[in-house]
Structures are given as structure tokens and as C-alpha cells.
Short mmCIF file of C-alpha atoms in Angstrom, two decimals:
data_model
loop_
_atom_site.label_atom_id
_atom_site.label_comp_id
_atom_site.label_asym_id
_atom_site.label_seq_id
_atom_site.Cartn_x
_atom_site.Cartn_y
_atom_site.Cartn_z
CA MET X 28 0.00 0.00 0.00
CA LEU X 29 2.84 2.38 0.85
CA LEU X 30 4.46 1.69 -2.52
CA LEU X 31 1.20 2.44 -4.33
CA ALA X 32 0.81 5.67 -2.39
CA LEU X 33 4.34 6.74 -3.27
CA LEU X 34 3.77 5.94 -6.94
CA GLY X 35 0.55 7.91 -6.89
CA ALA X 36 2.27 10.89 -5.30
CA ALA X 37 5.04 10.72 -7.88
CA ALA X 38 2.49 10.65 -10.69
CA GLY X 39 0.72 13.68 -9.20
CA CYS X 40 4.00 15.63 -9.12
CA ARG X 41 5.00 14.61 -12.63
CA ARG X 42 6.03 17.51 -14.81
CA PRO X 43 3.28 18.56 -17.27
CA GLU X 44 3.79 17.36 -20.81
CA ARG X 45 5.45 20.02 -22.91
CA CYS X 46 3.94 21.20 -26.17
CA ALA X 47 6.06 20.18 -29.17
CA VAL X 48 6.63 23.09 -31.56
CA ILE X 49 5.98 21.76 -35.06
CA GLY X 50 6.51 24.99 -36.95
CA MET X 51 7.82 28.53 -36.55
CA THR X 52 6.73 31.14 -39.08
CA LEU X 53 7.51 34.83 -39.45
CA GLY X 54 4.66 37.14 -38.60
CA ALA X 55 3.98 40.64 -39.84
CA GLY X 56 6.64 43.00 -38.55
CA LEU X 57 9.56 44.95 -39.97
CA PRO X 58 10.10 44.31 -43.69
CA PRO X 59 12.74 41.63 -44.42
CA ARG X 60 14.92 44.12 -46.28
CA GLN X 61 14.97 46.50 -43.31
CA MET X 62 15.88 43.63 -40.99
CA GLU X 63 18.70 42.51 -43.28
CA GLU X 64 20.08 46.05 -43.48
CA MET X 65 20.33 45.98 -39.69
CA GLY X 66 22.15 42.64 -39.76
CA LEU X 67 19.32 40.22 -38.92
CA ASP X 68 17.69 37.82 -41.37
CA GLY X 69 14.43 35.97 -40.95
CA GLU X 70 16.08 32.62 -40.33
CA SER X 71 18.11 34.04 -37.45
CA LEU X 72 14.96 35.50 -35.94
CA ARG X 73 13.20 32.13 -36.23
CA HIS X 74 16.10 30.31 -34.59
CA ALA X 75 16.22 32.83 -31.71
CA ALA X 76 12.49 32.34 -31.09
CA LEU X 77 12.74 28.54 -31.21
CA ALA X 78 15.71 28.56 -28.84
CA ALA X 79 13.81 30.77 -26.41
CA LEU X 80 10.78 28.47 -26.43
CA GLY X 81 12.99 25.46 -25.82
CA GLU X 82 14.77 27.15 -22.91
CA SER X 83 11.52 28.31 -21.30
CA GLY X 84 10.74 24.84 -19.97
CA GLY X 85 7.20 24.90 -21.32
CA PHE X 86 7.85 23.74 -24.86
CA LEU X 87 9.65 20.95 -26.67
CA VAL X 88 11.59 21.99 -29.77
CA PRO X 89 12.48 18.76 -31.60
CA GLU X 90 15.52 18.78 -33.88
CA ARG X 91 13.72 16.74 -36.52
CA GLN X 92 10.41 14.94 -36.10
CA PRO X 93 8.19 15.72 -33.10
CA PRO X 94 7.13 12.80 -30.88
CA ASP X 95 4.22 10.71 -32.10
CA ALA X 96 2.15 11.46 -29.00
CA GLY X 97 1.60 14.53 -26.86
CA PRO X 98 0.42 18.09 -27.48
CA ARG X 99 1.69 20.04 -30.48
CA CYS X 100 1.92 23.77 -31.11
CA ARG X 101 2.46 26.06 -34.04
CA ALA X 102 4.39 29.25 -33.38
CA SER X 103 5.25 32.55 -35.01
CA VAL X 104 7.53 35.48 -34.29
CA ALA X 105 7.61 39.04 -35.57
CA LEU X 106 10.17 41.78 -35.01
CA LEU X 107 7.99 44.83 -34.47
CA ASP X 108 10.63 47.48 -33.88
CA ALA X 109 14.39 47.92 -33.63
CA ARG X 110 16.15 51.20 -33.04
CA LEU X 111 19.24 52.87 -31.63
CA ALA X 112 18.71 54.86 -28.45
CA THR X 113 21.19 56.90 -26.47
CA ARG X 114 20.49 56.98 -22.76
CA ARG X 115 22.50 58.36 -19.92
CA ALA X 116 22.42 57.58 -16.23
CA PRO X 117 19.71 59.43 -14.28
CA ASP X 118 21.09 62.85 -13.31
CA GLY X 119 24.40 61.80 -14.86
CA PRO X 120 26.69 63.89 -17.08
CA PRO X 121 26.51 63.63 -20.89
CA GLU X 122 29.54 61.35 -20.98
CA SER X 123 27.55 58.74 -19.02
CA ALA X 124 25.35 58.19 -22.09
CA VAL X 125 25.26 54.66 -23.50
CA THR X 126 24.08 53.76 -26.98
CA ARG X 127 21.69 50.82 -26.93
CA LEU X 128 19.93 48.69 -29.50
CA GLU X 129 16.31 48.35 -28.37
CA VAL X 130 13.82 45.92 -29.91
CA ALA X 131 10.18 44.93 -29.58
CA LEU X 132 8.91 41.59 -30.82
CA GLU X 133 5.82 39.45 -30.61
CA MET X 134 5.62 35.67 -30.30
CA GLN X 135 2.54 33.49 -30.64
CA VAL X 136 1.89 29.84 -29.89
CA GLU X 137 -1.25 28.00 -30.89
CA PRO X 138 -1.88 24.45 -29.69
CA VAL X 139 -3.30 22.24 -32.41
CA GLY X 140 -7.03 22.19 -31.79
CA GLY X 141 -6.88 24.85 -29.06
CA GLU X 142 -6.76 28.59 -28.47
CA GLY X 143 -3.44 30.33 -28.84
CA PHE X 144 -1.65 33.02 -26.88
CA ALA X 145 0.42 35.99 -28.01
CA GLU X 146 3.01 37.91 -26.02
CA SER X 147 5.02 40.99 -26.90
CA ALA X 148 8.28 41.91 -25.18
CA ARG X 149 10.89 44.66 -25.27
CA TRP X 150 14.60 44.38 -24.62
CA GLY X 151 17.65 46.62 -24.94
CA GLU X 152 21.34 45.81 -25.17
CA PRO X 153 24.27 48.25 -25.06
CA ILE X 154 26.59 48.37 -28.04
CA ARG X 155 29.95 47.35 -26.67
CA ALA X 156 33.16 49.07 -27.64
CA GLY X 157 34.39 47.95 -31.04
CA GLU X 158 31.43 45.71 -31.90
CA PRO X 159 28.98 46.26 -34.79
CA PRO X 160 25.39 47.22 -33.90
CA ALA X 161 24.20 43.91 -35.40
CA ALA X 162 25.80 42.02 -32.49
CA ALA X 163 23.79 44.05 -29.96
CA LEU X 164 20.71 43.55 -32.11
CA ARG X 165 21.05 39.77 -31.95
CA ARG X 166 21.48 39.87 -28.17
CA ALA X 167 18.46 42.13 -27.81
CA VAL X 168 16.35 39.82 -29.97
CA SER X 169 17.38 36.84 -27.84
CA GLY X 170 16.54 38.73 -24.66
CA ALA X 171 13.11 39.80 -25.90
CA ALA X 172 12.36 36.31 -27.24
CA GLY X 173 13.30 34.77 -23.90
CA LYS X 174 11.01 37.16 -22.05
CA ALA X 175 8.09 36.44 -24.39
CA ALA X 176 8.69 32.68 -24.32
CA ALA X 177 8.67 32.61 -20.51
CA ALA X 178 5.30 34.36 -20.49
CA LEU X 179 3.92 31.95 -23.11
CA ALA X 180 5.10 28.98 -21.06
CA MET X 181 3.20 30.37 -18.07
CA ALA X 182 0.09 30.79 -20.23
CA MET X 183 0.26 27.23 -21.53
CA ALA X 184 0.76 25.89 -18.01
CA GLU X 185 -2.39 27.67 -16.91
CA THR X 186 -4.49 25.87 -19.53
CA ARG X 187 -3.47 22.50 -18.08
CA LYS X 188 -4.63 23.27 -14.53
CA PRO X 189 -8.00 22.25 -13.07
CA ASP X 190 -10.51 25.01 -12.44
CA VAL X 191 -9.87 25.13 -8.71
CA GLU X 192 -6.19 25.94 -9.29
CA VAL X 193 -6.93 28.48 -12.02
CA ILE X 194 -9.39 30.25 -9.73
CA ARG X 195 -6.71 30.34 -7.04
CA ASP X 196 -4.33 31.96 -9.54
CA LEU X 197 -6.69 34.93 -9.81
CA ASP X 198 -5.05 36.10 -6.58
CA SER X 199 -1.47 35.65 -7.86
CA GLY X 200 0.98 38.44 -7.24
CA ASP X 201 2.00 38.28 -10.90
CA PRO X 202 -0.39 40.30 -13.11
CA ARG X 203 0.45 38.09 -16.09
CA GLN X 204 -0.69 34.99 -14.24
CA ARG X 205 -3.89 36.72 -13.14
CA ASP X 206 -4.49 37.69 -16.75
CA TYR X 207 -3.95 34.14 -18.03
CA ALA X 208 -6.20 32.74 -15.31
CA VAL X 209 -8.99 35.10 -16.36
CA ARG X 210 -8.57 34.05 -20.01
CA VAL X 211 -8.75 30.35 -19.18
CA LEU X 212 -11.80 30.78 -16.94
CA ALA X 213 -13.55 32.82 -19.63
CA ASP X 214 -13.17 29.91 -22.04
CA ARG X 215 -14.35 27.34 -19.48
CA ARG X 216 -17.32 29.46 -18.37
CA ASN X 217 -17.50 27.92 -14.91
CA PRO X 218 -19.94 29.88 -12.70
CA ALA X 219 -17.85 28.91 -9.67
CA ALA X 220 -15.28 31.48 -10.82
CA VAL X 221 -17.72 34.42 -10.77
CA PRO X 222 -17.06 35.72 -7.20
CA ARG X 223 -13.30 35.77 -7.74
CA LEU X 224 -13.67 37.30 -11.21
CA VAL X 225 -15.85 40.03 -9.69
CA ALA X 226 -13.01 40.73 -7.23
CA ARG X 227 -10.68 41.25 -10.21
CA LEU X 228 -12.82 44.19 -11.30
CA LYS X 229 -10.77 46.08 -8.70
CA ASP X 230 -7.45 44.73 -9.94
CA PRO X 231 -4.60 47.27 -9.95
CA ASP X 232 -3.76 46.24 -13.52
CA PRO X 233 -6.24 47.82 -16.00
CA ALA X 234 -5.64 45.02 -18.51
CA VAL X 235 -6.77 42.42 -15.97
CA VAL X 236 -9.87 44.48 -15.21
CA GLU X 237 -10.86 44.63 -18.87
CA ARG X 238 -10.22 40.91 -19.26
CA ALA X 239 -12.37 40.17 -16.19
CA VAL X 240 -15.22 42.23 -17.65
CA GLY X 241 -15.08 40.15 -20.82
CA ALA X 242 -14.93 36.89 -18.87
CA LEU X 243 -18.01 37.80 -16.84
CA GLY X 244 -19.77 38.64 -20.08
CA GLN X 245 -18.96 35.19 -21.45
CA ILE X 246 -20.12 33.36 -18.31
CA ARG X 247 -23.32 35.46 -18.14
CA ASP X 248 -24.04 34.95 -14.47
CA PRO X 249 -26.56 37.45 -12.98
CA ARG X 250 -24.32 37.89 -9.90
CA ALA X 251 -22.00 39.98 -12.05
CA VAL X 252 -24.58 42.60 -13.04
CA VAL X 253 -24.42 44.88 -9.98
CA PRO X 254 -20.58 44.87 -9.76
CA LEU X 255 -20.41 45.67 -13.47
CA ILE X 256 -22.87 48.52 -13.01
CA GLU X 257 -20.71 49.91 -10.19
CA LEU X 258 -17.67 49.65 -12.44
CA THR X 259 -19.22 52.16 -14.86
CA TYR X 260 -19.38 54.95 -12.28
CA ARG X 261 -17.16 57.89 -13.23
CA ARG X 262 -15.74 56.07 -16.23
CA GLU X 263 -15.25 57.34 -19.79
CA PRO X 264 -18.22 56.97 -22.19
CA PRO X 265 -16.62 54.35 -24.52
CA PHE X 266 -15.96 52.07 -21.54
CA VAL X 267 -19.50 52.58 -20.19
CA ALA X 268 -20.95 51.73 -23.62
CA GLN X 269 -18.88 48.54 -23.79
CA VAL X 270 -19.94 47.40 -20.32
CA ALA X 271 -23.59 48.29 -21.06
CA ARG X 272 -23.61 45.81 -23.95
CA ILE X 273 -22.12 43.11 -21.71
CA ILE X 274 -24.71 43.80 -18.99
CA GLY X 275 -27.40 43.48 -21.63
CA ASP X 276 -26.03 40.10 -22.69
CA ILE X 277 -26.24 38.88 -19.09
CA GLY X 278 -29.79 40.15 -18.69
CA GLY X 279 -32.16 40.19 -15.72
CA ALA X 280 -34.29 42.83 -14.03
CA GLU X 281 -31.35 44.82 -12.64
CA ALA X 282 -29.68 44.87 -16.05
CA GLU X 283 -32.88 46.04 -17.72
CA ALA X 284 -33.41 48.85 -15.20
CA PHE X 285 -29.81 50.05 -15.57
CA LEU X 286 -29.96 50.05 -19.36
CA ALA X 287 -33.25 51.93 -19.35
CA THR X 288 -31.69 54.60 -17.14
CA LEU X 289 -28.66 54.94 -19.42
CA ALA X 290 -30.79 54.99 -22.58
CA SER X 291 -32.92 57.87 -21.33
CA GLY X 292 -30.58 59.91 -19.19
CA HIS X 293 -26.87 59.50 -19.92
CA ALA X 294 -25.10 62.65 -21.09
CA ASP X 295 -23.22 60.89 -23.90
CA ALA X 296 -25.09 60.07 -27.12
CA GLY X 297 -22.92 57.02 -27.80
CA VAL X 298 -23.72 55.55 -24.40
CA ARG X 299 -27.45 56.21 -24.88
CA ARG X 300 -27.35 54.47 -28.26
CA ALA X 301 -25.43 51.45 -26.93
CA ALA X 302 -27.83 51.16 -23.98
CA ARG X 303 -30.89 51.32 -26.24
CA GLU X 304 -29.49 48.63 -28.52
CA ALA X 305 -28.58 46.40 -25.56
CA LEU X 306 -32.01 46.97 -24.03
CA ASP X 307 -33.79 46.09 -27.27
CA ASP X 308 -31.74 42.91 -27.63
CA LEU X 309 -32.44 41.95 -24.02
CA ARG X 310 -36.20 42.42 -24.44
CA ARG X 311 -36.28 40.58 -27.75
CA GLY X 312 -34.44 37.67 -26.21
CA ARG X 313 -36.83 37.59 -23.28
CA ALA X 314 -39.86 37.66 -25.58
CA ALA X 315 -38.59 34.96 -27.96
CA PRO X 316 -40.37 31.61 -27.40
CA GLU X 317 -38.20 28.83 -26.09
CA ARG X 318 -37.30 26.20 -28.65
CA PRO X 319 -38.48 22.69 -27.77
CA ASP X 320 -35.81 20.16 -26.94
CA ALA X 321 -34.61 18.08 -29.84
CA GLY X 322 -36.43 14.80 -30.21
CA ILE X 323 -39.60 15.88 -28.37
#
């Protein structure tokens, strides 16, 4: 019995299966000619991205054929920006200035048969004495790719967790992990996540707040209506209009009363229009007869 328990514990602690990258393409970014003039070709960019994914711990980058079994991913990378920048130490003299090569790139991974993730990252490297700028460019690309790949590995790990662990990650100290947890829960649409998603409406990271609003709109649980209404207080009209449509999708008496108030009394014409449209859709949906179950 003890041996079986130990084997079970070992199985529970087994490292999650890594996603095998079966292709790396170049996405839309700087034109190839501009990249080559700077000393970086597309193949070098691809190799840097593949190396970063392999080193992240979340992906398998096979040298030839991927394994017959296990998850597979397609990936892409795009160099969005690369430029020289001269920066000096804060409050330092002009001679403290250092010339750096700064880049921005985006990497995407898409599991076969699943939803993908995209991450952008920036990185800068100083140009060392006597070296060509292209050398700093390659280091900067590797640094940015590593940063993006680490974030993508975290995102993929989140998709493999059970709901109870993903819900727990909504309270993570890392805003990226909170963001990934919200995304995963939005796809799974588990009502058990609603109270913790509502708490994320007060997240210090605005991106997490917007993601939580969308997740609550996908789950469509009436418990989210009042917190979403409160979120619109003292907010800009485009945001209020967006949330009004989501509240209309959720529906219910409180949603209908709020939309009616916006439609008749909000100072912004765009908000009034969005509220009227959401209110009309809500009422049409309520009035539509229910379809009989198939086979009856």
C-alpha cells in the first residue's frame, strides 16, 4: 500500500507534458529588407524564437520529427521594432550616455485544436566598444524572445490546470498569471469562478480588469450585473458603452433597469445608443419563445 501511495504521489507531481513546436513562421513585422540592413535575417529570428521556447521549460523543440504522441503547437515570431537609443544615467553627465539597441517583438503559440496566446516583449542591449550594432541587435532579440517565451510557457501551463487551481491563480501576485487565469476561466465558463472574477474588477492592472469584464460577459451569471454597473461609475463613455452591452447580454431585471436609465438619461449620445441597442436585444431575447428540446 505504501508503494502504491508513493507511486501515486510521484504521478501527481509529474512535470506537465510540454507542447512540441511543429513549426515557426515569421509574422507581420519589420520588412525583411529592413531587418537585413540591420544585420538580422528571418532565419536568425526564427532560430532565436525557437531557442527561447525550448529554454523556457514549457515547450519541446524537436531537432527533426516531433514525438508521435503529446500536445503540439504552431508558433510565429515578428520583429515589431528595432532602433538605436542613447540613454544616460539618471542625473548623470553627458559622458555617461550609452548607446543601446532596443527591440520589440511578438511571439505566438497555438496548440493544435486549441486557443493560442500571443506575447510581446521589449529588450535593450548596449553596443559594446568595437562591436557592430548587429551584435547588440542579436542579443536584444534573444533577450526579448526569452522574455516572451517565458510568459507563453506560463500561459500554456495555466491551460493545463484544473478550475480550482486556475481560480486560485486569480489572486497571484504576478499580473500576467492573473491575466492568463482570467482568459482560461472565460473559455471554461465555470460559474464557480464568478465571485473571484468580480473581485478582479478592482485589480490594480487595467488590462486584468478589462479581461475580467469580458470573462463575466462570457459566463453570463446574474451575480455579475451589480458589480459591473458599479464599475461604470465615473468612467469614460466608450468604456461605459462597452460594459452596457455586456450587462445586456447577461440580462435580468437589474440589467434592464440600468440600461433603461442609461438609454434615457446619460449625457453621452454614444452611451445612450449602446444602452438602447442592448435593451432592445435583451427584451427581444426575453420575448422569444423557447425552442423545444430536440427529439420531443
